[in-house]
Every structure is written in structure tokens, then in C-alpha cells.
Amino acid sequence: SAVISQKPSRDICQRGTSLTIQCQVDSQVTMMFWYRQQPGQSLTLIATANQGSEATYESGFVIDKFPISRPNLTFSTLTVSNMSPEDSSIYLCSVPSPTGELFFGEGSRLTVL
Amino acid sequence: KQEVTQIPAALSVPEGENLVLNCSFTDSAIYNLQWFRQDPGKGLTSLLLIQSSQREQTSGRLNASLDKSSGRSTLYIAASQPGDSATYLCVHRDMRFGAGTRLTVKP
């Protein structure tokens, strides 16, 4: 199984600012996934981050708002740009095992005032 | 694009009942399917993974089955307990989650 660490675990931010969330995995993985979980909702896939290539964004999510970096096989960042209260959510990163099992970090709880 | 539907959206049962949660897909080309539980304010706990070559997986009082022909998976919980109260989520290989089933088991 993979151990995934996310930072920060929670943060309170002001409208109009940006926050970068870090995801560190204890093993090398090709694919990493970023999800958003809005209050009371299920998880929504934001993008897939492959090392060495541009992230692939899902419908409704754009690079300008959610830029992603993937500098190596164990690390990725997601930035939430120009935040508004509607961006208040839990953001989670996830990686698949070779058998296809998904592992998740504990999430980063973001509150935008 | 794959659609994942979970039925029911919410379920309340008395302790001791056996229950079934459903997860269905629009794409019949099913690969892995995974069930999670999420307690309020907490992260995701993986319950069971069914790979495409498998029909079911069991862990304790939980049994998950996968019917590729009908595009459906079921999670069976035997002898439910108040500690089973949580939201149960399924996810398909394309990483899309269902909306979840919120289960309440009353003592």
C-alpha cells in the first residue's frame, strides 16, 4: 500500500488569494489524481497528473484556476488560484497501486472567507 | 463519459439487519471497482477492491460482488452494527465516484 502525505491538512484563506497543496507519496507512481469534495458531496475528479506531461483536467476544471505540478514520481502540487468561498472544500490526492487499488491522502480542508 | 449511480442515496436500518448497497455504471467495459466508507469529517477508508477478473470479494461482514454484464456492483453488509454508520462510496476504474449512500444503523 502507498502512504500519502498532504500539506496543509487545513487552512483558512482570504478571498482572492491562492493556496498550494502538496502531496508526497512514499513510492514512485506514474499517475496521481486530484479530487475535490465539497461540503456534503461526493468526490469529484479535478485532474490526472502524470510525471513529465501536462495534467489532464476534467470537464469544469481549468489549468488557470487549478494549476498542477508534477516534478517527479513521488510528488505533486495543486494550487487553488484566486479563491472564492465556493472553493471551500476538501482537496485530496490519490494514487493507484499496480493492482488498481486507489489510495488517498487525508485531505486538505480549505475554508475561504 | 462514465456515469456512476449509487442507490439508495440514504438508508436507515435497525441494528442487526442485513442490507445491500448498489452501484451501477453506464459503461459495460468494467475494470476494477472499489468500495470505500467515509465517516463524517474523516478521510476515505478502503473496504474492498474487485478486479475485473473477479466476481466478488469478502472481508468480515462485508461482501462485494461485480456483475459486468449488468454493469452493477453490490455491497452486502451482514448483521449491521451502529459502527457501520457512514457514507459508502464506489469508484470505477476511470476514477469517478458515485454520489454515495449514507447509512445509519440505529441501536
mmCIF file of C-alpha atoms in Angstrom:
data_model
loop_
_atom_site.group_PDB
_atom_site.id
_atom_site.type_symbol
_atom_site.label_atom_id
_atom_site.label_comp_id
_atom_site.label_asym_id
_atom_site.label_seq_id
_atom_site.Cartn_x
_atom_site.Cartn_y
_atom_site.Cartn_z
ATOM 1 C CA SER A 1 0.000 0.000 0.000
ATOM 2 C CA ALA A 2 1.051 3.588 -0.563
ATOM 3 C CA VAL A 3 1.416 6.153 2.190
ATOM 4 C CA ILE A 4 0.336 9.603 1.087
ATOM 5 C CA SER A 5 1.034 12.803 2.985
ATOM 6 C CA GLN A 6 -0.762 16.043 2.249
ATOM 7 C CA LYS A 7 0.072 19.523 3.418
ATOM 8 C CA PRO A 8 -1.538 21.596 4.724
ATOM 9 C CA SER A 9 -4.133 19.468 6.482
ATOM 10 C CA ARG A 10 -6.329 22.535 6.777
ATOM 11 C CA ASP A 11 -6.162 26.230 6.119
ATOM 12 C CA ILE A 12 -8.307 29.327 6.259
ATOM 13 C CA CYS A 13 -7.695 31.740 3.419
ATOM 14 C CA GLN A 14 -8.896 35.112 2.270
ATOM 15 C CA ARG A 15 -10.852 35.649 -0.896
ATOM 16 C CA GLY A 16 -8.653 36.406 -3.912
ATOM 17 C CA THR A 17 -5.559 34.641 -2.618
ATOM 18 C CA SER A 18 -4.045 31.363 -3.797
ATOM 19 C CA LEU A 19 -3.070 28.242 -1.878
ATOM 20 C CA THR A 20 -0.766 25.420 -2.928
ATOM 21 C CA ILE A 21 -1.432 21.927 -1.604
ATOM 22 C CA GLN A 22 1.367 19.398 -1.555
ATOM 23 C CA CYS A 23 1.080 15.655 -1.978
ATOM 24 C CA GLN A 24 4.002 13.356 -1.152
ATOM 25 C CA VAL A 25 3.927 9.598 -1.805
ATOM 26 C CA ASP A 26 6.294 7.091 -0.229
ATOM 27 C CA SER A 27 6.826 5.252 -3.513
ATOM 28 C CA GLN A 28 7.201 6.138 -7.166
ATOM 29 C CA VAL A 29 3.934 6.288 -9.061
ATOM 30 C CA THR A 30 3.167 7.207 -12.628
ATOM 31 C CA MET A 31 -0.292 8.622 -12.092
ATOM 32 C CA MET A 32 -1.610 10.863 -9.362
ATOM 33 C CA PHE A 33 -5.153 12.126 -9.082
ATOM 34 C CA TRP A 34 -6.526 15.275 -7.515
ATOM 35 C CA TYR A 35 -10.078 15.344 -6.183
ATOM 36 C CA ARG A 36 -12.346 17.925 -4.639
ATOM 37 C CA GLN A 37 -15.017 17.124 -2.068
ATOM 38 C CA GLN A 38 -17.420 19.960 -1.486
ATOM 39 C CA PRO A 39 -19.415 20.029 1.767
ATOM 40 C CA GLY A 40 -21.907 17.193 1.889
ATOM 41 C CA GLN A 41 -20.907 15.933 -1.553
ATOM 42 C CA SER A 42 -19.030 13.011 -3.025
ATOM 43 C CA LEU A 43 -15.599 13.260 -4.591
ATOM 44 C CA THR A 44 -15.146 14.948 -7.957
ATOM 45 C CA LEU A 45 -12.065 14.291 -10.041
ATOM 46 C CA ILE A 46 -10.228 17.520 -10.858
ATOM 47 C CA ALA A 47 -7.320 16.233 -12.892
ATOM 48 C CA THR A 48 -4.860 13.457 -13.522
ATOM 49 C CA ALA A 49 -1.198 14.363 -13.077
ATOM 50 C CA ASN A 50 1.381 12.305 -14.935
ATOM 51 C CA GLN A 51 5.054 12.930 -14.416
ATOM 52 C CA GLY A 52 6.673 14.618 -17.392
ATOM 53 C CA SER A 53 3.499 15.779 -19.073
ATOM 54 C CA GLU A 54 0.737 18.319 -18.681
ATOM 55 C CA ALA A 55 -2.059 17.413 -16.298
ATOM 56 C CA THR A 56 -5.329 16.266 -17.829
ATOM 57 C CA TYR A 57 -8.287 18.222 -16.489
ATOM 58 C CA GLU A 58 -11.860 17.053 -16.173
ATOM 59 C CA SER A 59 -14.775 18.992 -17.543
ATOM 60 C CA GLY A 60 -15.420 22.056 -15.441
ATOM 61 C CA PHE A 61 -11.864 22.434 -14.221
ATOM 62 C CA VAL A 62 -9.215 24.581 -15.921
ATOM 63 C CA ILE A 63 -5.494 24.959 -15.566
ATOM 64 C CA ASP A 64 -5.645 28.668 -14.800
ATOM 65 C CA LYS A 65 -7.766 28.001 -11.726
ATOM 66 C CA PHE A 66 -6.142 24.743 -10.616
ATOM 67 C CA PRO A 67 -2.540 24.623 -11.853
ATOM 68 C CA ILE A 68 -0.814 21.337 -11.084
ATOM 69 C CA SER A 69 2.856 20.489 -10.926
ATOM 70 C CA ARG A 70 4.359 17.010 -11.063
ATOM 71 C CA PRO A 71 8.116 17.437 -10.834
ATOM 72 C CA ASN A 72 8.910 13.791 -10.045
ATOM 73 C CA LEU A 73 7.331 10.403 -9.432
ATOM 74 C CA THR A 74 6.666 10.937 -5.717
ATOM 75 C CA PHE A 75 5.392 14.495 -5.503
ATOM 76 C CA SER A 76 2.691 16.771 -6.872
ATOM 77 C CA THR A 77 1.134 20.107 -6.022
ATOM 78 C CA LEU A 78 -2.300 21.542 -6.680
ATOM 79 C CA THR A 79 -2.815 25.290 -6.500
ATOM 80 C CA VAL A 80 -6.235 26.786 -5.958
ATOM 81 C CA SER A 81 -5.980 30.230 -7.520
ATOM 82 C CA ASN A 82 -7.900 33.427 -6.882
ATOM 83 C CA MET A 83 -10.028 31.704 -4.280
ATOM 84 C CA SER A 84 -13.656 32.426 -3.540
ATOM 85 C CA PRO A 85 -15.907 30.978 -0.817
ATOM 86 C CA GLU A 86 -17.164 28.462 -3.387
ATOM 87 C CA ASP A 87 -13.701 26.890 -3.359
ATOM 88 C CA SER A 88 -14.145 25.871 0.276
ATOM 89 C CA SER A 89 -13.744 22.107 0.069
ATOM 90 C CA ILE A 90 -11.561 19.191 0.980
ATOM 91 C CA TYR A 91 -8.904 18.561 -1.647
ATOM 92 C CA LEU A 92 -7.484 15.047 -1.847
ATOM 93 C CA CYS A 93 -4.724 13.419 -3.801
ATOM 94 C CA SER A 94 -4.817 9.771 -4.720
ATOM 95 C CA VAL A 95 -2.571 7.191 -6.323
ATOM 96 C CA PRO A 96 -3.337 3.739 -7.740
ATOM 97 C CA SER A 97 -1.448 0.621 -6.790
ATOM 98 C CA PRO A 98 -0.227 -1.770 -9.505
ATOM 99 C CA THR A 99 -3.419 -3.793 -8.887
ATOM 100 C CA GLY A 100 -5.574 -0.717 -9.437
ATOM 101 C CA GLU A 101 -6.480 -0.086 -5.810
ATOM 102 C CA LEU A 102 -6.788 3.613 -5.032
ATOM 103 C CA PHE A 103 -5.049 5.094 -2.000
ATOM 104 C CA PHE A 104 -5.862 8.514 -0.614
ATOM 105 C CA GLY A 105 -4.190 11.127 1.470
ATOM 106 C CA GLU A 106 -6.017 12.507 4.491
ATOM 107 C CA GLY A 107 -7.051 15.552 2.507
ATOM 108 C CA SER A 108 -6.564 19.290 2.820
ATOM 109 C CA ARG A 109 -9.550 21.135 4.238
ATOM 110 C CA LEU A 110 -9.753 24.610 2.783
ATOM 111 C CA THR A 111 -12.017 27.371 4.066
ATOM 112 C CA VAL A 112 -12.210 30.593 2.092
ATOM 113 C CA LEU A 113 -13.598 33.658 3.850
ATOM 114 C CA LYS B 1 -18.314 9.611 -20.153
ATOM 115 C CA GLN B 2 -18.878 7.068 -17.414
ATOM 116 C CA GLU B 3 -21.764 7.704 -15.047
ATOM 117 C CA VAL B 4 -21.748 6.077 -11.629
ATOM 118 C CA THR B 5 -25.042 5.795 -9.756
ATOM 119 C CA GLN B 6 -25.490 4.696 -6.174
ATOM 120 C CA ILE B 7 -28.837 3.605 -4.807
ATOM 121 C CA PRO B 8 -30.249 4.317 -2.302
ATOM 122 C CA ALA B 9 -28.942 7.775 -1.506
ATOM 123 C CA ALA B 10 -29.700 7.214 2.163
ATOM 124 C CA LEU B 11 -30.668 4.210 4.238
ATOM 125 C CA SER B 12 -31.673 3.846 7.868
ATOM 126 C CA VAL B 13 -31.964 0.394 9.405
ATOM 127 C CA PRO B 14 -32.190 -1.118 12.888
ATOM 128 C CA GLU B 15 -29.155 -2.869 14.246
ATOM 129 C CA GLY B 16 -28.774 -6.478 13.146
ATOM 130 C CA GLU B 17 -30.316 -6.148 9.713
ATOM 131 C CA ASN B 18 -28.616 -7.371 6.579
ATOM 132 C CA LEU B 19 -28.507 -4.746 3.859
ATOM 133 C CA VAL B 20 -27.449 -4.188 0.262
ATOM 134 C CA LEU B 21 -26.000 -1.071 -1.312
ATOM 135 C CA ASN B 22 -25.960 -0.714 -5.073
ATOM 136 C CA CYS B 23 -23.536 0.864 -7.510
ATOM 137 C CA SER B 24 -24.196 0.888 -11.268
ATOM 138 C CA PHE B 25 -22.307 2.032 -14.362
ATOM 139 C CA THR B 26 -23.214 3.171 -17.831
ATOM 140 C CA ASP B 27 -20.089 1.695 -19.411
ATOM 141 C CA SER B 28 -20.187 -2.086 -19.674
ATOM 142 C CA ALA B 29 -16.406 -2.249 -20.116
ATOM 143 C CA ILE B 30 -15.866 -2.623 -16.419
ATOM 144 C CA TYR B 31 -12.471 -2.988 -14.898
ATOM 145 C CA ASN B 32 -11.651 -2.603 -11.243
ATOM 146 C CA LEU B 33 -14.271 -1.465 -8.798
ATOM 147 C CA GLN B 34 -13.557 -0.299 -5.275
ATOM 148 C CA TRP B 35 -15.773 0.405 -2.278
ATOM 149 C CA PHE B 36 -14.912 2.957 0.388
ATOM 150 C CA ARG B 37 -16.516 4.208 3.555
ATOM 151 C CA GLN B 38 -16.254 7.728 4.826
ATOM 152 C CA ASP B 39 -17.135 8.745 8.351
ATOM 153 C CA PRO B 40 -18.336 12.330 8.900
ATOM 154 C CA GLY B 41 -15.424 14.749 8.770
ATOM 155 C CA LYS B 42 -12.966 11.966 8.071
ATOM 156 C CA GLY B 43 -10.981 10.603 5.159
ATOM 157 C CA LEU B 44 -11.704 7.596 2.990
ATOM 158 C CA THR B 45 -11.282 4.038 4.199
ATOM 159 C CA SER B 46 -10.909 1.394 1.518
ATOM 160 C CA LEU B 47 -13.200 -1.590 2.091
ATOM 161 C CA LEU B 48 -12.947 -3.877 -0.893
ATOM 162 C CA LEU B 49 -11.428 -3.938 -4.353
ATOM 163 C CA ILE B 50 -12.907 -6.192 -7.030
ATOM 164 C CA GLN B 51 -10.669 -6.642 -10.014
ATOM 165 C CA SER B 52 -12.157 -7.214 -13.437
ATOM 166 C CA SER B 53 -11.356 -10.933 -13.388
ATOM 167 C CA GLN B 54 -13.153 -11.402 -10.064
ATOM 168 C CA ARG B 55 -16.831 -11.686 -9.273
ATOM 169 C CA GLU B 56 -16.735 -10.893 -5.578
ATOM 170 C CA GLN B 57 -14.607 -10.076 -2.571
ATOM 171 C CA THR B 58 -15.286 -10.651 1.100
ATOM 172 C CA SER B 59 -13.951 -9.034 4.230
ATOM 173 C CA GLY B 60 -15.561 -9.943 7.531
ATOM 174 C CA ARG B 61 -19.229 -8.974 7.386
ATOM 175 C CA LEU B 62 -18.798 -7.261 4.023
ATOM 176 C CA ASN B 63 -19.230 -8.886 0.643
ATOM 177 C CA ALA B 64 -18.948 -7.015 -2.640
ATOM 178 C CA SER B 65 -19.961 -8.504 -5.955
ATOM 179 C CA LEU B 66 -19.428 -7.358 -9.520
ATOM 180 C CA ASP B 67 -21.755 -8.186 -12.397
ATOM 181 C CA LYS B 68 -20.119 -6.888 -15.551
ATOM 182 C CA SER B 69 -22.989 -7.923 -17.802
ATOM 183 C CA SER B 70 -25.433 -5.668 -15.974
ATOM 184 C CA GLY B 71 -22.894 -3.011 -15.075
ATOM 185 C CA ARG B 72 -23.582 -3.270 -11.373
ATOM 186 C CA SER B 73 -21.826 -3.893 -8.101
ATOM 187 C CA THR B 74 -23.464 -4.574 -4.760
ATOM 188 C CA LEU B 75 -22.070 -4.224 -1.267
ATOM 189 C CA TYR B 76 -23.690 -6.575 1.206
ATOM 190 C CA ILE B 77 -23.367 -5.829 4.916
ATOM 191 C CA ALA B 78 -24.384 -8.639 7.226
ATOM 192 C CA ALA B 79 -25.654 -8.152 10.758
ATOM 193 C CA SER B 80 -25.300 -4.384 10.643
ATOM 194 C CA GLN B 81 -23.981 -2.510 13.680
ATOM 195 C CA PRO B 82 -24.168 1.151 14.728
ATOM 196 C CA GLY B 83 -20.458 1.406 13.919
ATOM 197 C CA ASP B 84 -21.294 0.731 10.276
ATOM 198 C CA SER B 85 -22.981 4.134 10.079
ATOM 199 C CA ALA B 86 -21.095 6.081 7.428
ATOM 200 C CA THR B 87 -21.268 7.107 3.788
ATOM 201 C CA TYR B 88 -20.364 4.330 1.391
ATOM 202 C CA LEU B 89 -18.815 5.234 -1.949
ATOM 203 C CA CYS B 90 -17.963 3.216 -5.017
ATOM 204 C CA VAL B 91 -15.407 4.175 -7.666
ATOM 205 C CA HIS B 92 -14.795 2.781 -11.092
ATOM 206 C CA ARG B 93 -11.520 2.428 -12.937
ATOM 207 C CA ASP B 94 -11.895 5.823 -14.575
ATOM 208 C CA MET B 95 -11.657 7.286 -11.097
ATOM 209 C CA ARG B 96 -15.186 8.655 -10.947
ATOM 210 C CA PHE B 97 -17.108 8.262 -7.730
ATOM 211 C CA GLY B 98 -20.778 7.711 -7.172
ATOM 212 C CA ALA B 99 -22.692 10.162 -5.015
ATOM 213 C CA GLY B 100 -22.630 7.713 -2.127
ATOM 214 C CA THR B 101 -25.123 6.014 0.164
ATOM 215 C CA ARG B 102 -25.457 7.476 3.648
ATOM 216 C CA LEU B 103 -26.118 4.592 6.013
ATOM 217 C CA THR B 104 -27.476 4.948 9.533
ATOM 218 C CA VAL B 105 -27.723 1.887 11.740
ATOM 219 C CA LYS B 106 -29.875 2.508 14.801
ATOM 220 C CA PRO B 107 -29.102 0.730 18.054
#
